[in-house]
């Protein structure tokens, strides 16, 4: 219901329950950059993943430029 800007994304479980969305402590992280954006994206990946290892998550985060 609240406007958050674009891009906005969310992770859902297979039963369509919301796991986490891109709204972090500083608002919508949108295009992922900066410390807070990457920190929230890490949390999203940790909560929403079923097969990613910690190394996979770290590799994804380090591939993002600011």
mmCIF file as Biopython writes it, N, C-alpha, C and O atoms, coordinates in Angstrom:
data_model
#
loop_
_atom_site.group_PDB
_atom_site.id
_atom_site.type_symbol
_atom_site.label_atom_id
_atom_site.label_alt_id
_atom_site.label_comp_id
_atom_site.label_asym_id
_atom_site.label_entity_id
_atom_site.label_seq_id
_atom_site.pdbx_PDB_ins_code
_atom_site.Cartn_x
_atom_site.Cartn_y
_atom_site.Cartn_z
_atom_site.occupancy
_atom_site.B_iso_or_equiv
_atom_site.auth_seq_id
_atom_site.auth_asym_id
_atom_site.pdbx_PDB_model_num
ATOM 1   N N  . UNK A ? 1  ? 0.768  -1.188  0.000  1.0 0.0 1  A 1 
ATOM 2   C CA . UNK A ? 1  ? 0.000  0.000   0.000  1.0 0.0 1  A 1 
ATOM 3   C C  . UNK A ? 1  ? 0.826  1.278   0.000  1.0 0.0 1  A 1 
ATOM 4   O O  . UNK A ? 1  ? 0.357  2.293   -0.514 1.0 0.0 1  A 1 
ATOM 5   N N  . UNK A ? 2  ? 2.037  1.272   0.555  1.0 0.0 2  A 1 
ATOM 6   C CA . UNK A ? 2  ? 2.851  2.481   0.598  1.0 0.0 2  A 1 
ATOM 7   C C  . UNK A ? 2  ? 3.738  2.567   -0.637 1.0 0.0 2  A 1 
ATOM 8   O O  . UNK A ? 2  ? 4.236  1.543   -1.105 1.0 0.0 2  A 1 
ATOM 9   N N  . UNK A ? 3  ? 3.947  3.774   -1.178 1.0 0.0 3  A 1 
ATOM 10  C CA . UNK A ? 3  ? 4.859  3.912   -2.321 1.0 0.0 3  A 1 
ATOM 11  C C  . UNK A ? 3  ? 6.305  3.742   -1.855 1.0 0.0 3  A 1 
ATOM 12  O O  . UNK A ? 3  ? 6.708  4.298   -0.833 1.0 0.0 3  A 1 
ATOM 13  N N  . UNK A ? 4  ? 7.072  2.972   -2.610 1.0 0.0 4  A 1 
ATOM 14  C CA . UNK A ? 4  ? 8.466  2.735   -2.243 1.0 0.0 4  A 1 
ATOM 15  C C  . UNK A ? 4  ? 9.445  3.049   -3.355 1.0 0.0 4  A 1 
ATOM 16  O O  . UNK A ? 4  ? 10.654 2.994   -3.128 1.0 0.0 4  A 1 
ATOM 17  N N  . UNK A ? 5  ? 8.983  3.370   -4.520 1.0 0.0 5  A 1 
ATOM 18  C CA . UNK A ? 5  ? 9.885  3.638   -5.630 1.0 0.0 5  A 1 
ATOM 19  C C  . UNK A ? 5  ? 10.238 2.385   -6.399 1.0 0.0 5  A 1 
ATOM 20  O O  . UNK A ? 5  ? 9.866  1.273   -6.026 1.0 0.0 5  A 1 
ATOM 21  N N  . UNK A ? 6  ? 10.958 2.590   -7.469 1.0 0.0 6  A 1 
ATOM 22  C CA . UNK A ? 6  ? 11.337 1.501   -8.359 1.0 0.0 6  A 1 
ATOM 23  C C  . UNK A ? 6  ? 12.849 1.535   -8.494 1.0 0.0 6  A 1 
ATOM 24  O O  . UNK A ? 6  ? 13.398 2.630   -8.613 1.0 0.0 6  A 1 
ATOM 25  N N  . UNK A ? 7  ? 13.548 0.434   -8.484 1.0 0.0 7  A 1 
ATOM 26  C CA . UNK A ? 7  ? 13.016 -0.923  -8.382 1.0 0.0 7  A 1 
ATOM 27  C C  . UNK A ? 7  ? 12.636 -1.281  -6.948 1.0 0.0 7  A 1 
ATOM 28  O O  . UNK A ? 7  ? 13.227 -0.793  -5.984 1.0 0.0 7  A 1 
ATOM 29  N N  . UNK A ? 8  ? 11.661 -2.123  -6.843 1.0 0.0 8  A 1 
ATOM 30  C CA . UNK A ? 8  ? 11.213 -2.692  -5.573 1.0 0.0 8  A 1 
ATOM 31  C C  . UNK A ? 8  ? 11.086 -4.178  -5.804 1.0 0.0 8  A 1 
ATOM 32  O O  . UNK A ? 8  ? 10.536 -4.595  -6.823 1.0 0.0 8  A 1 
ATOM 33  N N  . UNK A ? 9  ? 11.577 -4.983  -4.893 1.0 0.0 9  A 1 
ATOM 34  C CA . UNK A ? 9  ? 11.483 -6.429  -5.077 1.0 0.0 9  A 1 
ATOM 35  C C  . UNK A ? 9  ? 11.229 -7.125  -3.763 1.0 0.0 9  A 1 
ATOM 36  O O  . UNK A ? 9  ? 11.456 -6.568  -2.689 1.0 0.0 9  A 1 
ATOM 37  N N  . UNK A ? 10 ? 10.753 -8.358  -3.864 1.0 0.0 10 A 1 
ATOM 38  C CA . UNK A ? 10 ? 10.406 -9.144  -2.682 1.0 0.0 10 A 1 
ATOM 39  C C  . UNK A ? 10 ? 10.664 -10.612 -2.972 1.0 0.0 10 A 1 
ATOM 40  O O  . UNK A ? 10 ? 10.613 -11.053 -4.121 1.0 0.0 10 A 1 
ATOM 41  N N  . UNK A ? 11 ? 10.940 -11.356 -1.919 1.0 0.0 11 A 1 
ATOM 42  C CA . UNK A ? 11 ? 11.110 -12.802 -2.016 1.0 0.0 11 A 1 
ATOM 43  C C  . UNK A ? 11 ? 9.917  -13.462 -1.334 1.0 0.0 11 A 1 
ATOM 44  O O  . UNK A ? 11 ? 9.536  -13.096 -0.223 1.0 0.0 11 A 1 
ATOM 45  N N  . UNK A ? 12 ? 9.342  -14.434 -2.017 1.0 0.0 12 A 1 
ATOM 46  C CA . UNK A ? 12 ? 8.193  -15.183 -1.504 1.0 0.0 12 A 1 
ATOM 47  C C  . UNK A ? 12 ? 8.547  -16.657 -1.395 1.0 0.0 12 A 1 
ATOM 48  O O  . UNK A ? 12 ? 9.405  -17.146 -2.130 1.0 0.0 12 A 1 
ATOM 49  N N  . UNK A ? 13 ? 7.903  -17.354 -0.500 1.0 0.0 13 A 1 
ATOM 50  C CA . UNK A ? 13 ? 8.066  -18.802 -0.373 1.0 0.0 13 A 1 
ATOM 51  C C  . UNK A ? 13 ? 7.219  -19.478 -1.448 1.0 0.0 13 A 1 
ATOM 52  O O  . UNK A ? 13 ? 6.442  -18.824 -2.144 1.0 0.0 13 A 1 
ATOM 53  N N  . UNK A ? 14 ? 7.377  -20.772 -1.573 1.0 0.0 14 A 1 
ATOM 54  C CA . UNK A ? 14 ? 6.608  -21.523 -2.574 1.0 0.0 14 A 1 
ATOM 55  C C  . UNK A ? 14 ? 5.111  -21.515 -2.271 1.0 0.0 14 A 1 
ATOM 56  O O  . UNK A ? 14 ? 4.299  -21.747 -3.167 1.0 0.0 14 A 1 
ATOM 57  N N  . UNK A ? 15 ? 4.735  -21.247 -1.008 1.0 0.0 15 A 1 
ATOM 58  C CA . UNK A ? 15 ? 3.307  -21.157 -0.676 1.0 0.0 15 A 1 
ATOM 59  C C  . UNK A ? 15 ? 2.802  -19.709 -0.759 1.0 0.0 15 A 1 
ATOM 60  O O  . UNK A ? 15 ? 1.716  -19.397 -0.271 1.0 0.0 15 A 1 
ATOM 61  N N  . UNK A ? 16 ? 3.591  -18.837 -1.374 1.0 0.0 16 A 1 
ATOM 62  C CA . UNK A ? 16 ? 3.262  -17.440 -1.647 1.0 0.0 16 A 1 
ATOM 63  C C  . UNK A ? 16 ? 3.235  -16.554 -0.405 1.0 0.0 16 A 1 
ATOM 64  O O  . UNK A ? 16 ? 2.587  -15.508 -0.406 1.0 0.0 16 A 1 
ATOM 65  N N  . UNK A ? 17 ? 3.930  -16.961 0.649  1.0 0.0 17 A 1 
ATOM 66  C CA . UNK A ? 17 ? 4.069  -16.124 1.838  1.0 0.0 17 A 1 
ATOM 67  C C  . UNK A ? 17 ? 5.268  -15.194 1.639  1.0 0.0 17 A 1 
ATOM 68  O O  . UNK A ? 17 ? 6.324  -15.623 1.173  1.0 0.0 17 A 1 
ATOM 69  N N  . UNK A ? 18 ? 5.098  -13.934 1.992  1.0 0.0 18 A 1 
ATOM 70  C CA . UNK A ? 18 ? 6.192  -12.983 1.883  1.0 0.0 18 A 1 
ATOM 71  C C  . UNK A ? 18 ? 7.291  -13.350 2.874  1.0 0.0 18 A 1 
ATOM 72  O O  . UNK A ? 18 ? 7.034  -13.501 4.069  1.0 0.0 18 A 1 
ATOM 73  N N  . UNK A ? 19 ? 8.529  -13.496 2.368  1.0 0.0 19 A 1 
ATOM 74  C CA . UNK A ? 19 ? 9.672  -13.767 3.240  1.0 0.0 19 A 1 
ATOM 75  C C  . UNK A ? 19 ? 10.342 -12.453 3.646  1.0 0.0 19 A 1 
ATOM 76  O O  . UNK A ? 19 ? 10.606 -12.220 4.825  1.0 0.0 19 A 1 
ATOM 77  N N  . UNK A ? 20 ? 10.612 -11.607 2.665  1.0 0.0 20 A 1 
ATOM 78  C CA . UNK A ? 20 ? 11.270 -10.326 2.921  1.0 0.0 20 A 1 
ATOM 79  C C  . UNK A ? 20 ? 11.163 -9.478  1.657  1.0 0.0 20 A 1 
ATOM 80  O O  . UNK A ? 20 ? 11.089 -10.010 0.549  1.0 0.0 20 A 1 
ATOM 81  N N  . UNK A ? 21 ? 11.156 -8.153  1.829  1.0 0.0 21 A 1 
ATOM 82  C CA . UNK A ? 21 ? 11.152 -7.284  0.662  1.0 0.0 21 A 1 
ATOM 83  C C  . UNK A ? 21 ? 12.319 -6.307  0.742  1.0 0.0 21 A 1 
ATOM 84  O O  . UNK A ? 21 ? 13.119 -6.354  1.676  1.0 0.0 21 A 1 
ATOM 85  N N  . UNK A ? 22 ? 12.406 -5.435  -0.232 1.0 0.0 22 A 1 
ATOM 86  C CA . UNK A ? 22 ? 13.576 -4.562  -0.344 1.0 0.0 22 A 1 
ATOM 87  C C  . UNK A ? 22 ? 13.492 -3.302  0.523  1.0 0.0 22 A 1 
ATOM 88  O O  . UNK A ? 22 ? 14.290 -2.383  0.341  1.0 0.0 22 A 1 
ATOM 89  N N  . UNK A ? 23 ? 12.556 -3.244  1.446  1.0 0.0 23 A 1 
ATOM 90  C CA . UNK A ? 23 ? 12.475 -2.106  2.358  1.0 0.0 23 A 1 
ATOM 91  C C  . UNK A ? 23 ? 13.316 -2.408  3.594  1.0 0.0 23 A 1 
ATOM 92  O O  . UNK A ? 23 ? 12.965 -3.263  4.408  1.0 0.0 23 A 1 
ATOM 93  N N  . UNK A ? 24 ? 14.418 -1.700  3.717  1.0 0.0 24 A 1 
ATOM 94  C CA . UNK A ? 24 ? 15.306 -1.874  4.854  1.0 0.0 24 A 1 
ATOM 95  C C  . UNK A ? 24 ? 15.163 -0.749  5.851  1.0 0.0 24 A 1 
ATOM 96  O O  . UNK A ? 24 ? 14.179 -0.010  5.820  1.0 0.0 24 A 1 
ATOM 97  N N  . UNK A ? 25 ? 16.129 -0.612  6.731  1.0 0.0 25 A 1 
ATOM 98  C CA . UNK A ? 25 ? 16.062 0.396   7.796  1.0 0.0 25 A 1 
ATOM 99  C C  . UNK A ? 25 ? 16.113 1.822   7.259  1.0 0.0 25 A 1 
ATOM 100 O O  . UNK A ? 25 ? 15.688 2.756   7.938  1.0 0.0 25 A 1 
ATOM 101 N N  . UNK A ? 26 ? 16.631 1.995   6.045  1.0 0.0 26 A 1 
ATOM 102 C CA . UNK A ? 26 ? 16.714 3.331   5.450  1.0 0.0 26 A 1 
ATOM 103 C C  . UNK A ? 26 ? 15.709 3.519   4.316  1.0 0.0 26 A 1 
ATOM 104 O O  . UNK A ? 26 ? 15.823 4.464   3.535  1.0 0.0 26 A 1 
ATOM 105 N N  . UNK A ? 27 ? 14.732 2.630   4.224  1.0 0.0 27 A 1 
ATOM 106 C CA . UNK A ? 27 ? 13.745 2.690   3.142  1.0 0.0 27 A 1 
ATOM 107 C C  . UNK A ? 27 ? 14.038 1.633   2.083  1.0 0.0 27 A 1 
ATOM 108 O O  . UNK A ? 27 ? 14.783 0.687   2.336  1.0 0.0 27 A 1 
ATOM 109 N N  . UNK A ? 28 ? 13.455 1.793   0.905  1.0 0.0 28 A 1 
ATOM 110 C CA . UNK A ? 28 ? 13.640 0.846   -0.182 1.0 0.0 28 A 1 
ATOM 111 C C  . UNK A ? 28 ? 15.080 0.907   -0.677 1.0 0.0 28 A 1 
ATOM 112 O O  . UNK A ? 28 ? 15.564 1.979   -1.041 1.0 0.0 28 A 1 
ATOM 113 N N  . UNK A ? 29 ? 15.774 -0.239  -0.693 1.0 0.0 29 A 1 
ATOM 114 C CA . UNK A ? 29 ? 17.160 -0.238  -1.151 1.0 0.0 29 A 1 
ATOM 115 C C  . UNK A ? 29 ? 17.236 -0.092  -2.662 1.0 0.0 29 A 1 
ATOM 116 O O  . UNK A ? 29 ? 18.286 0.289   -3.179 1.0 0.0 29 A 1 
ATOM 117 N N  . UNK A ? 30 ? 16.155 -0.383  -3.392 1.0 0.0 30 A 1 
ATOM 118 C CA . UNK A ? 30 ? 16.117 -0.178  -4.844 1.0 0.0 30 A 1 
ATOM 119 C C  . UNK A ? 30 ? 17.310 -0.800  -5.536 1.0 0.0 30 A 1 
ATOM 120 O O  . UNK A ? 30 ? 17.541 -2.005  -5.432 1.0 0.0 30 A 1 
ATOM 121 N N  . UNK A ? 31 ? 18.068 0.024   -6.245 1.0 0.0 31 A 1 
ATOM 122 C CA . UNK A ? 31 ? 19.306 -0.451  -6.860 1.0 0.0 31 A 1 
ATOM 123 C C  . UNK A ? 31 ? 20.321 -0.632  -5.746 1.0 0.0 31 A 1 
ATOM 124 O O  . UNK A ? 31 ? 20.692 0.330   -5.074 1.0 0.0 31 A 1 
ATOM 125 N N  . UNK A ? 32 ? 20.759 -1.836  -5.554 1.0 0.0 32 A 1 
ATOM 126 C CA . UNK A ? 32 ? 21.553 -2.196  -4.378 1.0 0.0 32 A 1 
ATOM 127 C C  . UNK A ? 32 ? 22.944 -1.579  -4.443 1.0 0.0 32 A 1 
ATOM 128 O O  . UNK A ? 32 ? 23.731 -1.886  -5.337 1.0 0.0 32 A 1 
ATOM 129 N N  . UNK A ? 33 ? 23.235 -0.705  -3.486 1.0 0.0 33 A 1 
ATOM 130 C CA . UNK A ? 33 ? 24.565 -0.112  -3.384 1.0 0.0 33 A 1 
ATOM 131 C C  . UNK A ? 33 ? 24.756 0.407   -1.966 1.0 0.0 33 A 1 
ATOM 132 O O  . UNK A ? 33 ? 23.805 0.500   -1.191 1.0 0.0 33 A 1 
ATOM 133 N N  . UNK A ? 34 ? 25.981 0.738   -1.645 1.0 0.0 34 A 1 
ATOM 134 C CA . UNK A ? 34 ? 26.295 1.287   -0.329 1.0 0.0 34 A 1 
ATOM 135 C C  . UNK A ? 34 ? 26.209 0.239   0.769  1.0 0.0 34 A 1 
ATOM 136 O O  . UNK A ? 34 ? 25.710 -0.868  0.567  1.0 0.0 34 A 1 
ATOM 137 N N  . UNK A ? 35 ? 26.700 0.615   1.917  1.0 0.0 35 A 1 
ATOM 138 C CA . UNK A ? 35 ? 26.767 -0.306  3.051  1.0 0.0 35 A 1 
ATOM 139 C C  . UNK A ? 35 ? 25.390 -0.811  3.461  1.0 0.0 35 A 1 
ATOM 140 O O  . UNK A ? 35 ? 25.176 -2.019  3.562  1.0 0.0 35 A 1 
ATOM 141 N N  . UNK A ? 36 ? 24.446 0.114   3.701  1.0 0.0 36 A 1 
ATOM 142 C CA . UNK A ? 36 ? 23.114 -0.293  4.173  1.0 0.0 36 A 1 
ATOM 143 C C  . UNK A ? 36 ? 22.356 -1.098  3.130  1.0 0.0 36 A 1 
ATOM 144 O O  . UNK A ? 36 ? 21.679 -2.067  3.471  1.0 0.0 36 A 1 
ATOM 145 N N  . UNK A ? 37 ? 22.460 -0.711  1.862  1.0 0.0 37 A 1 
ATOM 146 C CA . UNK A ? 37 ? 21.784 -1.456  0.796  1.0 0.0 37 A 1 
ATOM 147 C C  . UNK A ? 37 ? 22.295 -2.886  0.700  1.0 0.0 37 A 1 
ATOM 148 O O  . UNK A ? 37 ? 21.510 -3.827  0.590  1.0 0.0 37 A 1 
ATOM 149 N N  . UNK A ? 38 ? 23.599 -3.042  0.740  1.0 0.0 38 A 1 
ATOM 150 C CA . UNK A ? 38 ? 24.191 -4.389  0.664  1.0 0.0 38 A 1 
ATOM 151 C C  . UNK A ? 38 ? 23.909 -5.193  1.932  1.0 0.0 38 A 1 
ATOM 152 O O  . UNK A ? 38 ? 23.715 -6.407  1.870  1.0 0.0 38 A 1 
ATOM 153 N N  . UNK A ? 39 ? 23.889 -4.520  3.073  1.0 0.0 39 A 1 
ATOM 154 C CA . UNK A ? 39 ? 23.586 -5.224  4.321  1.0 0.0 39 A 1 
ATOM 155 C C  . UNK A ? 39 ? 22.165 -5.786  4.284  1.0 0.0 39 A 1 
ATOM 156 O O  . UNK A ? 39 ? 21.932 -6.926  4.685  1.0 0.0 39 A 1 
ATOM 157 N N  . UNK A ? 40 ? 21.219 -4.981  3.801  1.0 0.0 40 A 1 
ATOM 158 C CA . UNK A ? 40 ? 19.835 -5.460  3.724  1.0 0.0 40 A 1 
ATOM 159 C C  . UNK A ? 40 ? 19.703 -6.548  2.659  1.0 0.0 40 A 1 
ATOM 160 O O  . UNK A ? 40 ? 18.977 -7.522  2.859  1.0 0.0 40 A 1 
ATOM 161 N N  . UNK A ? 41 ? 20.394 -6.395  1.535  1.0 0.0 41 A 1 
ATOM 162 C CA . UNK A ? 41 ? 20.333 -7.423  0.496  1.0 0.0 41 A 1 
ATOM 163 C C  . UNK A ? 41 ? 20.898 -8.740  1.021  1.0 0.0 41 A 1 
ATOM 164 O O  . UNK A ? 41 ? 20.369 -9.805  0.705  1.0 0.0 41 A 1 
ATOM 165 N N  . UNK A ? 42 ? 21.964 -8.683  1.816  1.0 0.0 42 A 1 
ATOM 166 C CA . UNK A ? 42 ? 22.503 -9.899  2.438  1.0 0.0 42 A 1 
ATOM 167 C C  . UNK A ? 42 ? 21.420 -10.564 3.296  1.0 0.0 42 A 1 
ATOM 168 O O  . UNK A ? 42 ? 21.219 -11.777 3.225  1.0 0.0 42 A 1 
ATOM 169 N N  . UNK A ? 43 ? 20.733 -9.764  4.097  1.0 0.0 43 A 1 
ATOM 170 C CA . UNK A ? 43 ? 19.651 -10.292 4.928  1.0 0.0 43 A 1 
ATOM 171 C C  . UNK A ? 43 ? 18.561 -10.924 4.056  1.0 0.0 43 A 1 
ATOM 172 O O  . UNK A ? 43 ? 18.024 -11.980 4.393  1.0 0.0 43 A 1 
ATOM 173 N N  . UNK A ? 44 ? 18.239 -10.272 2.939  1.0 0.0 44 A 1 
ATOM 174 C CA . UNK A ? 44 ? 17.240 -10.825 2.019  1.0 0.0 44 A 1 
ATOM 175 C C  . UNK A ? 44 ? 17.690 -12.184 1.484  1.0 0.0 44 A 1 
ATOM 176 O O  . UNK A ? 44 ? 16.913 -13.138 1.457  1.0 0.0 44 A 1 
ATOM 177 N N  . UNK A ? 45 ? 18.941 -12.261 1.063  1.0 0.0 45 A 1 
ATOM 178 C CA . UNK A ? 45 ? 19.454 -13.517 0.521  1.0 0.0 45 A 1 
ATOM 179 C C  . UNK A ? 45 ? 19.482 -14.610 1.584  1.0 0.0 45 A 1 
ATOM 180 O O  . UNK A ? 45 ? 19.156 -15.762 1.301  1.0 0.0 45 A 1 
ATOM 181 N N  . UNK A ? 46 ? 19.868 -14.254 2.797  1.0 0.0 46 A 1 
ATOM 182 C CA . UNK A ? 46 ? 19.915 -15.243 3.871  1.0 0.0 46 A 1 
ATOM 183 C C  . UNK A ? 46 ? 18.518 -15.747 4.228  1.0 0.0 46 A 1 
ATOM 184 O O  . UNK A ? 46 ? 18.346 -16.936 4.495  1.0 0.0 46 A 1 
ATOM 185 N N  . UNK A ? 47 ? 17.531 -14.875 4.238  1.0 0.0 47 A 1 
ATOM 186 C CA . UNK A ? 47 ? 16.173 -15.291 4.587  1.0 0.0 47 A 1 
ATOM 187 C C  . UNK A ? 47 ? 15.465 -15.999 3.444  1.0 0.0 47 A 1 
ATOM 188 O O  . UNK A ? 47 ? 14.628 -16.872 3.675  1.0 0.0 47 A 1 
ATOM 189 N N  . UNK A ? 48 ? 15.789 -15.635 2.233  1.0 0.0 48 A 1 
ATOM 190 C CA . UNK A ? 48 ? 15.059 -16.182 1.093  1.0 0.0 48 A 1 
ATOM 191 C C  . UNK A ? 48 ? 15.721 -17.346 0.392  1.0 0.0 48 A 1 
ATOM 192 O O  . UNK A ? 48 ? 15.117 -17.961 -0.487 1.0 0.0 48 A 1 
ATOM 193 N N  . UNK A ? 49 ? 16.932 -17.658 0.756  1.0 0.0 49 A 1 
ATOM 194 C CA . UNK A ? 49 ? 17.644 -18.690 -0.005 1.0 0.0 49 A 1 
ATOM 195 C C  . UNK A ? 49 ? 17.366 -20.098 0.502  1.0 0.0 49 A 1 
ATOM 196 O O  . UNK A ? 49 ? 17.091 -20.317 1.682  1.0 0.0 49 A 1 
ATOM 197 N N  . UNK A ? 50 ? 17.443 -21.008 -0.392 1.0 0.0 50 A 1 
ATOM 198 C CA . UNK A ? 50 ? 17.318 -22.422 -0.047 1.0 0.0 50 A 1 
ATOM 199 C C  . UNK A ? 50 ? 18.571 -23.199 -0.449 1.0 0.0 50 A 1 
ATOM 200 O O  . UNK A ? 50 ? 18.817 -24.295 0.055  1.0 0.0 50 A 1 
ATOM 201 N N  . UNK A ? 51 ? 19.359 -22.626 -1.355 1.0 0.0 51 A 1 
ATOM 202 C CA . UNK A ? 51 ? 20.512 -23.359 -1.871 1.0 0.0 51 A 1 
ATOM 203 C C  . UNK A ? 51 ? 21.808 -22.560 -1.889 1.0 0.0 51 A 1 
ATOM 204 O O  . UNK A ? 51 ? 22.873 -23.134 -2.119 1.0 0.0 51 A 1 
ATOM 205 N N  . UNK A ? 52 ? 21.749 -21.275 -1.657 1.0 0.0 52 A 1 
ATOM 206 C CA . UNK A ? 52 ? 22.962 -20.469 -1.694 1.0 0.0 52 A 1 
ATOM 207 C C  . UNK A ? 52 ? 23.813 -20.726 -0.461 1.0 0.0 52 A 1 
ATOM 208 O O  . UNK A ? 52 ? 23.305 -20.801 0.657  1.0 0.0 52 A 1 
ATOM 209 N N  . UNK A ? 53 ? 25.109 -20.860 -0.681 1.0 0.0 53 A 1 
ATOM 210 C CA . UNK A ? 53 ? 26.027 -20.986 0.443  1.0 0.0 53 A 1 
ATOM 211 C C  . UNK A ? 53 ? 26.431 -19.584 0.901  1.0 0.0 53 A 1 
ATOM 212 O O  . UNK A ? 53 ? 26.158 -18.603 0.210  1.0 0.0 53 A 1 
ATOM 213 N N  . UNK A ? 54 ? 27.069 -19.490 2.043  1.0 0.0 54 A 1 
ATOM 214 C CA . UNK A ? 54 ? 27.596 -18.206 2.501  1.0 0.0 54 A 1 
ATOM 215 C C  . UNK A ? 54 ? 28.583 -17.641 1.484  1.0 0.0 54 A 1 
ATOM 216 O O  . UNK A ? 54 ? 28.635 -16.431 1.266  1.0 0.0 54 A 1 
ATOM 217 N N  . UNK A ? 55 ? 29.368 -18.527 0.862  1.0 0.0 55 A 1 
ATOM 218 C CA . UNK A ? 55 ? 30.323 -18.092 -0.162 1.0 0.0 55 A 1 
ATOM 219 C C  . UNK A ? 55 ? 29.604 -17.535 -1.385 1.0 0.0 55 A 1 
ATOM 220 O O  . UNK A ? 55 ? 30.049 -16.543 -1.961 1.0 0.0 55 A 1 
ATOM 221 N N  . UNK A ? 56 ? 28.496 -18.160 -1.790 1.0 0.0 56 A 1 
ATOM 222 C CA . UNK A ? 56 ? 27.708 -17.662 -2.914 1.0 0.0 56 A 1 
ATOM 223 C C  . UNK A ? 56 ? 27.184 -16.258 -2.626 1.0 0.0 56 A 1 
ATOM 224 O O  . UNK A ? 56 ? 27.255 -15.372 -3.477 1.0 0.0 56 A 1 
ATOM 225 N N  . UNK A ? 57 ? 26.663 -16.066 -1.427 1.0 0.0 57 A 1 
ATOM 226 C CA . UNK A ? 57 ? 26.124 -14.764 -1.043 1.0 0.0 57 A 1 
ATOM 227 C C  . UNK A ? 57 ? 27.226 -13.717 -1.042 1.0 0.0 57 A 1 
ATOM 228 O O  . UNK A ? 57 ? 27.026 -12.608 -1.537 1.0 0.0 57 A 1 
ATOM 229 N N  . UNK A ? 58 ? 28.372 -14.050 -0.499 1.0 0.0 58 A 1 
ATOM 230 C CA . UNK A ? 58 ? 29.491 -13.113 -0.464 1.0 0.0 58 A 1 
ATOM 231 C C  . UNK A ? 58 ? 29.934 -12.757 -1.883 1.0 0.0 58 A 1 
ATOM 232 O O  . UNK A ? 58 ? 30.228 -11.594 -2.163 1.0 0.0 58 A 1 
ATOM 233 N N  . UNK A ? 59 ? 29.984 -13.729 -2.765 1.0 0.0 59 A 1 
ATOM 234 C CA . UNK A ? 59 ? 30.373 -13.501 -4.157 1.0 0.0 59 A 1 
ATOM 235 C C  . UNK A ? 59 ? 29.364 -12.555 -4.834 1.0 0.0 59 A 1 
ATOM 236 O O  . UNK A ? 59 ? 29.764 -11.651 -5.567 1.0 0.0 59 A 1 
ATOM 237 N N  . UNK A ? 60 ? 28.090 -12.755 -4.598 1.0 0.0 60 A 1 
ATOM 238 C CA . UNK A ? 60 ? 27.068 -11.865 -5.165 1.0 0.0 60 A 1 
ATOM 239 C C  . UNK A ? 60 ? 27.252 -10.431 -4.665 1.0 0.0 60 A 1 
ATOM 240 O O  . UNK A ? 60 ? 27.209 -9.483  -5.449 1.0 0.0 60 A 1 
ATOM 241 N N  . UNK A ? 61 ? 27.455 -10.285 -3.368 1.0 0.0 61 A 1 
ATOM 242 C CA . UNK A ? 61 ? 27.589 -8.950  -2.790 1.0 0.0 61 A 1 
ATOM 243 C C  . UNK A ? 61 ? 28.841 -8.220  -3.273 1.0 0.0 61 A 1 
ATOM 244 O O  . UNK A ? 61 ? 28.795 -7.017  -3.528 1.0 0.0 61 A 1 
ATOM 245 N N  . UNK A ? 62 ? 29.946 -8.929  -3.399 1.0 0.0 62 A 1 
ATOM 246 C CA . UNK A ? 62 ? 31.172 -8.291  -3.852 1.0 0.0 62 A 1 
ATOM 247 C C  . UNK A ? 62 ? 31.127 -7.951  -5.342 1.0 0.0 62 A 1 
ATOM 248 O O  . UNK A ? 62 ? 31.910 -7.128  -5.818 1.0 0.0 62 A 1 
ATOM 249 N N  . UNK A ? 63 ? 30.219 -8.580  -6.071 1.0 0.0 63 A 1 
ATOM 250 C CA . UNK A ? 63 ? 30.098 -8.277  -7.500 1.0 0.0 63 A 1 
ATOM 251 C C  . UNK A ? 63 ? 29.327 -6.980  -7.749 1.0 0.0 63 A 1 
ATOM 252 O O  . UNK A ? 63 ? 29.336 -6.462  -8.866 1.0 0.0 63 A 1 
ATOM 253 N N  . UNK A ? 64 ? 28.658 -6.450  -6.719 1.0 0.0 64 A 1 
ATOM 254 C CA . UNK A ? 64 ? 27.872 -5.224  -6.852 1.0 0.0 64 A 1 
ATOM 255 C C  . UNK A ? 64 ? 28.771 -4.005  -6.657 1.0 0.0 64 A 1 
ATOM 256 O O  . UNK A ? 64 ? 29.498 -3.908  -5.668 1.0 0.0 64 A 1 
ATOM 257 N N  . UNK A ? 65 ? 28.711 -3.085  -7.607 1.0 0.0 65 A 1 
ATOM 258 C CA . UNK A ? 65 ? 29.492 -1.861  -7.443 1.0 0.0 65 A 1 
ATOM 259 C C  . UNK A ? 65 ? 28.623 -0.787  -6.803 1.0 0.0 65 A 1 
ATOM 260 O O  . UNK A ? 65 ? 27.396 -0.852  -6.868 1.0 0.0 65 A 1 
ATOM 261 N N  . UNK A ? 66 ? 29.262 0.198   -6.188 1.0 0.0 66 A 1 
ATOM 262 C CA . UNK A ? 66 ? 28.528 1.306   -5.551 1.0 0.0 66 A 1 
ATOM 263 C C  . UNK A ? 66 ? 28.259 2.406   -6.535 1.0 0.0 66 A 1 
ATOM 264 O O  . UNK A ? 66 ? 27.654 3.418   -6.180 1.0 0.0 66 A 1 
#
